PDB file of N, CA and C in Angstrom:
ATOM      1  N   UNK A   1     117.575 139.582 124.709  1.00 54.00           N
ATOM      2  CA  UNK A   1     116.509 138.727 125.150  1.00 54.00           C
ATOM      3  C   UNK A   1     116.714 137.323 124.607  1.00 54.00           C
ATOM      4  N   UNK A   2     116.269 136.355 125.358  1.00 63.00           N
ATOM      5  CA  UNK A   2     116.366 134.972 124.922  1.00 63.00           C
ATOM      6  C   UNK A   2     115.064 134.570 124.238  1.00 63.00           C
ATOM      7  N   UNK A   3     115.205 133.658 123.318  1.00 71.00           N
ATOM      8  CA  UNK A   3     114.034 133.168 122.584  1.00 71.00           C
ATOM      9  C   UNK A   3     113.281 132.176 123.463  1.00 71.00           C
ATOM     10  N   UNK A   4     111.995 132.410 123.669  1.00 75.00           N
ATOM     11  CA  UNK A   4     111.195 131.506 124.483  1.00 75.00           C
ATOM     12  C   UNK A   4     110.668 130.376 123.597  1.00 75.00           C
ATOM     13  N   UNK A   5     110.815 129.159 124.097  1.00 83.00           N
ATOM     14  CA  UNK A   5     110.333 128.016 123.345  1.00 83.00           C
ATOM     15  C   UNK A   5     108.945 127.628 123.823  1.00 83.00           C
ATOM     16  N   UNK A   6     108.070 127.398 122.869  1.00 86.00           N
ATOM     17  CA  UNK A   6     106.717 126.947 123.187  1.00 86.00           C
ATOM     18  C   UNK A   6     106.637 125.444 122.964  1.00 86.00           C
ATOM     19  N   UNK A   7     105.456 124.924 123.027  1.00 87.00           N
ATOM     20  CA  UNK A   7     105.299 123.496 122.761  1.00 87.00           C
ATOM     21  C   UNK A   7     105.651 123.184 121.303  1.00 87.00           C
ATOM     22  N   UNK A   8     106.063 121.949 121.020  1.00 87.00           N
ATOM     23  CA  UNK A   8     106.433 121.617 119.635  1.00 87.00           C
ATOM     24  C   UNK A   8     105.221 121.723 118.711  1.00 87.00           C
ATOM     25  N   UNK A   9     105.476 122.076 117.453  1.00 92.00           N
ATOM     26  CA  UNK A   9     104.371 122.223 116.500  1.00 92.00           C
ATOM     27  C   UNK A   9     103.872 120.855 116.030  1.00 92.00           C
ATOM     28  N   UNK A  10     102.660 120.850 115.506  1.00 94.00           N
ATOM     29  CA  UNK A  10     102.055 119.611 115.012  1.00 94.00           C
ATOM     30  C   UNK A  10     102.768 119.186 113.731  1.00 94.00           C
ATOM     31  N   UNK A  11     103.103 117.899 113.614  1.00 95.00           N
ATOM     32  CA  UNK A  11     103.755 117.432 112.382  1.00 95.00           C
ATOM     33  C   UNK A  11     102.859 117.635 111.153  1.00 95.00           C
ATOM     34  N   UNK A  12     103.483 117.829 110.010  1.00 96.00           N
ATOM     35  CA  UNK A  12     102.747 118.113 108.777  1.00 96.00           C
ATOM     36  C   UNK A  12     101.802 116.961 108.413  1.00 96.00           C
ATOM     37  N   UNK A  13     102.242 115.698 108.626  1.00 97.00           N
ATOM     38  CA  UNK A  13     101.405 114.562 108.236  1.00 97.00           C
ATOM     39  C   UNK A  13     100.106 114.520 109.037  1.00 97.00           C
ATOM     40  N   UNK A  14     100.139 115.009 110.283  1.00 97.00           N
ATOM     41  CA  UNK A  14      98.926 115.038 111.094  1.00 97.00           C
ATOM     42  C   UNK A  14      97.946 116.060 110.519  1.00 97.00           C
ATOM     43  N   UNK A  15      98.466 117.219 110.119  1.00 97.00           N
ATOM     44  CA  UNK A  15      97.607 118.241 109.524  1.00 97.00           C
ATOM     45  C   UNK A  15      96.998 117.751 108.215  1.00 97.00           C
ATOM     46  N   UNK A  16      97.811 117.119 107.362  1.00 97.00           N
ATOM     47  CA  UNK A  16      97.324 116.620 106.075  1.00 97.00           C
ATOM     48  C   UNK A  16      96.261 115.543 106.299  1.00 97.00           C
ATOM     49  N   UNK A  17      96.513 114.615 107.212  1.00 98.00           N
ATOM     50  CA  UNK A  17      95.557 113.553 107.505  1.00 98.00           C
ATOM     51  C   UNK A  17      94.239 114.149 108.010  1.00 98.00           C
ATOM     52  N   UNK A  18      94.307 115.136 108.867  1.00 97.00           N
ATOM     53  CA  UNK A  18      93.103 115.785 109.388  1.00 97.00           C
ATOM     54  C   UNK A  18      92.302 116.463 108.289  1.00 97.00           C
ATOM     55  N   UNK A  19      92.985 117.124 107.374  1.00 98.00           N
ATOM     56  CA  UNK A  19      92.299 117.787 106.257  1.00 98.00           C
ATOM     57  C   UNK A  19      91.621 116.753 105.361  1.00 98.00           C
ATOM     58  N   UNK A  20      92.299 115.637 105.090  1.00 98.00           N
ATOM     59  CA  UNK A  20      91.722 114.583 104.257  1.00 98.00           C
ATOM     60  C   UNK A  20      90.472 114.009 104.914  1.00 98.00           C
ATOM     61  N   UNK A  21      90.531 113.763 106.212  1.00 98.00           N
ATOM     62  CA  UNK A  21      89.369 113.215 106.927  1.00 98.00           C
ATOM     63  C   UNK A  21      88.201 114.195 106.875  1.00 98.00           C
ATOM     64  N   UNK A  22      88.474 115.458 107.087  1.00 98.00           N
ATOM     65  CA  UNK A  22      87.409 116.465 107.058  1.00 98.00           C
ATOM     66  C   UNK A  22      86.775 116.536 105.672  1.00 98.00           C
ATOM     67  N   UNK A  23      87.583 116.503 104.621  1.00 98.00           N
ATOM     68  CA  UNK A  23      87.060 116.551 103.249  1.00 98.00           C
ATOM     69  C   UNK A  23      86.195 115.325 102.958  1.00 98.00           C
ATOM     70  N   UNK A  24      86.645 114.133 103.369  1.00 97.00           N
ATOM     71  CA  UNK A  24      85.872 112.914 103.128  1.00 97.00           C
ATOM     72  C   UNK A  24      84.542 112.938 103.878  1.00 97.00           C
ATOM     73  N   UNK A  25      84.547 113.420 105.106  1.00 97.00           N
ATOM     74  CA  UNK A  25      83.304 113.516 105.875  1.00 97.00           C
ATOM     75  C   UNK A  25      82.349 114.508 105.215  1.00 97.00           C
ATOM     76  N   UNK A  26      82.867 115.641 104.766  1.00 97.00           N
ATOM     77  CA  UNK A  26      82.017 116.627 104.090  1.00 97.00           C
ATOM     78  C   UNK A  26      81.439 116.062 102.796  1.00 97.00           C
ATOM     79  N   UNK A  27      82.232 115.326 102.022  1.00 94.00           N
ATOM     80  CA  UNK A  27      81.722 114.706 100.797  1.00 94.00           C
ATOM     81  C   UNK A  27      80.621 113.700 101.102  1.00 94.00           C
ATOM     82  N   UNK A  28      80.809 112.909 102.146  1.00 91.00           N
ATOM     83  CA  UNK A  28      79.797 111.932 102.543  1.00 91.00           C
ATOM     84  C   UNK A  28      78.501 112.636 102.932  1.00 91.00           C
ATOM     85  N   UNK A  29      78.601 113.687 103.719  1.00 91.00           N
ATOM     86  CA  UNK A  29      77.401 114.420 104.158  1.00 91.00           C
ATOM     87  C   UNK A  29      76.704 115.041 102.957  1.00 91.00           C
ATOM     88  N   UNK A  30      77.466 115.635 102.050  1.00 91.00           N
ATOM     89  CA  UNK A  30      76.871 116.253 100.860  1.00 91.00           C
ATOM     90  C   UNK A  30      76.162 115.201 100.012  1.00 91.00           C
ATOM     91  N   UNK A  31      76.784 114.029  99.851  1.00 88.00           N
ATOM     92  CA  UNK A  31      76.171 112.966  99.055  1.00 88.00           C
ATOM     93  C   UNK A  31      74.880 112.466  99.695  1.00 88.00           C
ATOM     94  N   UNK A  32      74.865 112.341 101.014  1.00 86.00           N
ATOM     95  CA  UNK A  32      73.661 111.870 101.697  1.00 86.00           C
ATOM     96  C   UNK A  32      72.538 112.912 101.633  1.00 86.00           C
ATOM     97  N   UNK A  33      72.879 114.177 101.791  1.00 88.00           N
ATOM     98  CA  UNK A  33      71.866 115.234 101.804  1.00 88.00           C
ATOM     99  C   UNK A  33      71.276 115.436 100.409  1.00 88.00           C
ATOM    100  N   UNK A  34      72.122 115.428  99.378  1.00 88.00           N
ATOM    101  CA  UNK A  34      71.644 115.683  98.022  1.00 88.00           C
ATOM    102  C   UNK A  34      71.104 114.433  97.341  1.00 88.00           C
ATOM    103  N   UNK A  35      71.446 113.250  97.834  1.00 81.00           N
ATOM    104  CA  UNK A  35      70.974 112.017  97.212  1.00 81.00           C
ATOM    105  C   UNK A  35      71.781 111.597  96.006  1.00 81.00           C
ATOM    106  N   UNK A  36      72.958 112.173  95.810  1.00 82.00           N
ATOM    107  CA  UNK A  36      73.799 111.852  94.655  1.00 82.00           C
ATOM    108  C   UNK A  36      74.209 110.382  94.671  1.00 82.00           C
ATOM    109  N   UNK A  37      74.483 109.840  95.831  1.00 74.00           N
ATOM    110  CA  UNK A  37      74.965 108.470  95.933  1.00 74.00           C
ATOM    111  C   UNK A  37      73.903 107.421  95.676  1.00 74.00           C
ATOM    112  N   UNK A  38      72.638 107.794  95.668  1.00 72.00           N
ATOM    113  CA  UNK A  38      71.566 106.842  95.452  1.00 72.00           C
ATOM    114  C   UNK A  38      71.277 106.044  96.712  1.00 72.00           C
ATOM    115  N   UNK A  39      70.400 105.078  96.566  1.00 70.00           N
ATOM    116  CA  UNK A  39      70.029 104.220  97.690  1.00 70.00           C
ATOM    117  C   UNK A  39      71.071 103.125  97.851  1.00 70.00           C
ATOM    118  N   UNK A  40      71.698 103.061  98.984  1.00 67.00           N
ATOM    119  CA  UNK A  40      72.676 102.022  99.266  1.00 67.00           C
ATOM    120  C   UNK A  40      72.369 101.386 100.607  1.00 67.00           C
ATOM    121  N   UNK A  41      72.873 100.209 100.763  1.00 63.00           N
ATOM    122  CA  UNK A  41      72.676  99.475 102.002  1.00 63.00           C
ATOM    123  C   UNK A  41      72.657  97.991 101.709  1.00 63.00           C
ATOM    124  N   UNK A  42      72.571  97.186 102.743  1.00 60.00           N
ATOM    125  CA  UNK A  42      72.595  95.742 102.548  1.00 60.00           C
ATOM    126  C   UNK A  42      71.448  95.246 101.677  1.00 60.00           C
ATOM    127  N   UNK A  43      70.283  95.819 101.794  1.00 60.00           N
ATOM    128  CA  UNK A  43      69.145  95.348 101.013  1.00 60.00           C
ATOM    129  C   UNK A  43      69.271  95.728  99.539  1.00 60.00           C
ATOM    130  N   UNK A  44      70.087  96.722  99.228  1.00 60.00           N
ATOM    131  CA  UNK A  44      70.274  97.124  97.834  1.00 60.00           C
ATOM    132  C   UNK A  44      71.084  96.088  97.071  1.00 60.00           C
ATOM    133  N   UNK A  45      72.090  95.529  97.692  1.00 58.00           N
ATOM    134  CA  UNK A  45      72.974  94.595  97.020  1.00 58.00           C
ATOM    135  C   UNK A  45      72.572  93.137  97.217  1.00 58.00           C
ATOM    136  N   UNK A  46      71.918  92.840  98.319  1.00 59.00           N
ATOM    137  CA  UNK A  46      71.546  91.457  98.609  1.00 59.00           C
ATOM    138  C   UNK A  46      70.212  91.453  99.321  1.00 59.00           C
ATOM    139  N   UNK A  47      69.251  90.898  98.688  1.00 55.00           N
ATOM    140  CA  UNK A  47      67.922  90.852  99.278  1.00 55.00           C
ATOM    141  C   UNK A  47      67.507  89.403  99.432  1.00 55.00           C
ATOM    142  N   UNK A  48      66.929  89.070 100.577  1.00 54.00           N
ATOM    143  CA  UNK A  48      66.460  87.707 100.800  1.00 54.00           C
ATOM    144  C   UNK A  48      65.130  87.451 100.102  1.00 54.00           C
ATOM    145  N   UNK A  49      64.444  88.511  99.719  1.00 55.00           N
ATOM    146  CA  UNK A  49      63.174  88.359  99.020  1.00 55.00           C
ATOM    147  C   UNK A  49      63.472  87.887  97.598  1.00 55.00           C
ATOM    148  N   UNK A  50      62.902  86.791  97.225  1.00 52.00           N
ATOM    149  CA  UNK A  50      63.065  86.302  95.868  1.00 52.00           C
ATOM    150  C   UNK A  50      64.257  85.392  95.661  1.00 52.00           C
ATOM    151  N   UNK A  51      64.989  85.059  96.730  1.00 52.00           N
ATOM    152  CA  UNK A  51      66.140  84.178  96.568  1.00 52.00           C
ATOM    153  C   UNK A  51      65.682  82.822  96.059  1.00 52.00           C
ATOM    154  N   UNK A  52      64.601  82.304  96.603  1.00 50.00           N
ATOM    155  CA  UNK A  52      64.075  81.020  96.147  1.00 50.00           C
ATOM    156  C   UNK A  52      63.610  81.086  94.706  1.00 50.00           C
ATOM    157  N   UNK A  53      63.062  82.227  94.312  1.00 50.00           N
ATOM    158  CA  UNK A  53      62.603  82.386  92.933  1.00 50.00           C
ATOM    159  C   UNK A  53      63.764  82.329  91.954  1.00 50.00           C
ATOM    160  N   UNK A  54      64.890  82.923  92.306  1.00 53.00           N
ATOM    161  CA  UNK A  54      66.052  82.893  91.427  1.00 53.00           C
ATOM    162  C   UNK A  54      66.531  81.469  91.218  1.00 53.00           C
ATOM    163  N   UNK A  55      66.535  80.665  92.269  1.00 55.00           N
ATOM    164  CA  UNK A  55      66.992  79.284  92.170  1.00 55.00           C
ATOM    165  C   UNK A  55      66.059  78.497  91.254  1.00 55.00           C
ATOM    166  N   UNK A  56      64.748  78.722  91.402  1.00 56.00           N
ATOM    167  CA  UNK A  56      63.811  77.975  90.555  1.00 56.00           C
ATOM    168  C   UNK A  56      63.938  78.404  89.097  1.00 56.00           C
ATOM    169  N   UNK A  57      64.239  79.685  88.846  1.00 53.00           N
ATOM    170  CA  UNK A  57      64.423  80.148  87.470  1.00 53.00           C
ATOM    171  C   UNK A  57      65.667  79.540  86.853  1.00 53.00           C
ATOM    172  N   UNK A  58      66.712  79.343  87.658  1.00 56.00           N
ATOM    173  CA  UNK A  58      67.931  78.709  87.166  1.00 56.00           C
ATOM    174  C   UNK A  58      67.633  77.255  86.822  1.00 56.00           C
ATOM    175  N   UNK A  59      66.885  76.576  87.672  1.00 57.00           N
ATOM    176  CA  UNK A  59      66.541  75.175  87.428  1.00 57.00           C
ATOM    177  C   UNK A  59      65.710  75.022  86.157  1.00 57.00           C
ATOM    178  N   UNK A  60      64.845  76.001  85.886  1.00 58.00           N
ATOM    179  CA  UNK A  60      63.988  75.945  84.698  1.00 58.00           C
ATOM    180  C   UNK A  60      64.749  76.322  83.431  1.00 58.00           C
ATOM    181  N   UNK A  61      65.950  76.839  83.576  1.00 61.00           N
ATOM    182  CA  UNK A  61      66.732  77.232  82.406  1.00 61.00           C
ATOM    183  C   UNK A  61      66.414  78.616  81.902  1.00 61.00           C
ATOM    184  N   UNK A  62      65.649  79.377  82.673  1.00 58.00           N
ATOM    185  CA  UNK A  62      65.317  80.736  82.262  1.00 58.00           C
ATOM    186  C   UNK A  62      66.520  81.653  82.468  1.00 58.00           C
ATOM    187  N   UNK A  63      67.234  81.452  83.565  1.00 54.00           N
ATOM    188  CA  UNK A  63      68.435  82.237  83.862  1.00 54.00           C
ATOM    189  C   UNK A  63      69.615  81.315  83.762  1.00 54.00           C
ATOM    190  N   UNK A  64      70.630  81.740  83.006  1.00 56.00           N
ATOM    191  CA  UNK A  64      71.839  80.929  82.899  1.00 56.00           C
ATOM    192  C   UNK A  64      72.754  81.248  84.065  1.00 56.00           C
ATOM    193  N   UNK A  65      73.333  80.221  84.675  1.00 50.00           N
ATOM    194  CA  UNK A  65      74.222  80.446  85.797  1.00 50.00           C
ATOM    195  C   UNK A  65      75.648  80.572  85.346  1.00 50.00           C
TER     196      UNK A  65
END
């Protein structure tokens, strides 16, 4: 009997990349569901509320720049 050839197998790097992506997505979901990562977002790092107050405190010498 002759050996029948099927379609070529998936390269190893594709499998490894897929596993890494799946693990990262699962970690992200777990962090969001459990709250381990804390509150994040644009308002956490930069808030427009109080920007003017910070400038006035710097001018008064209360906060050193």
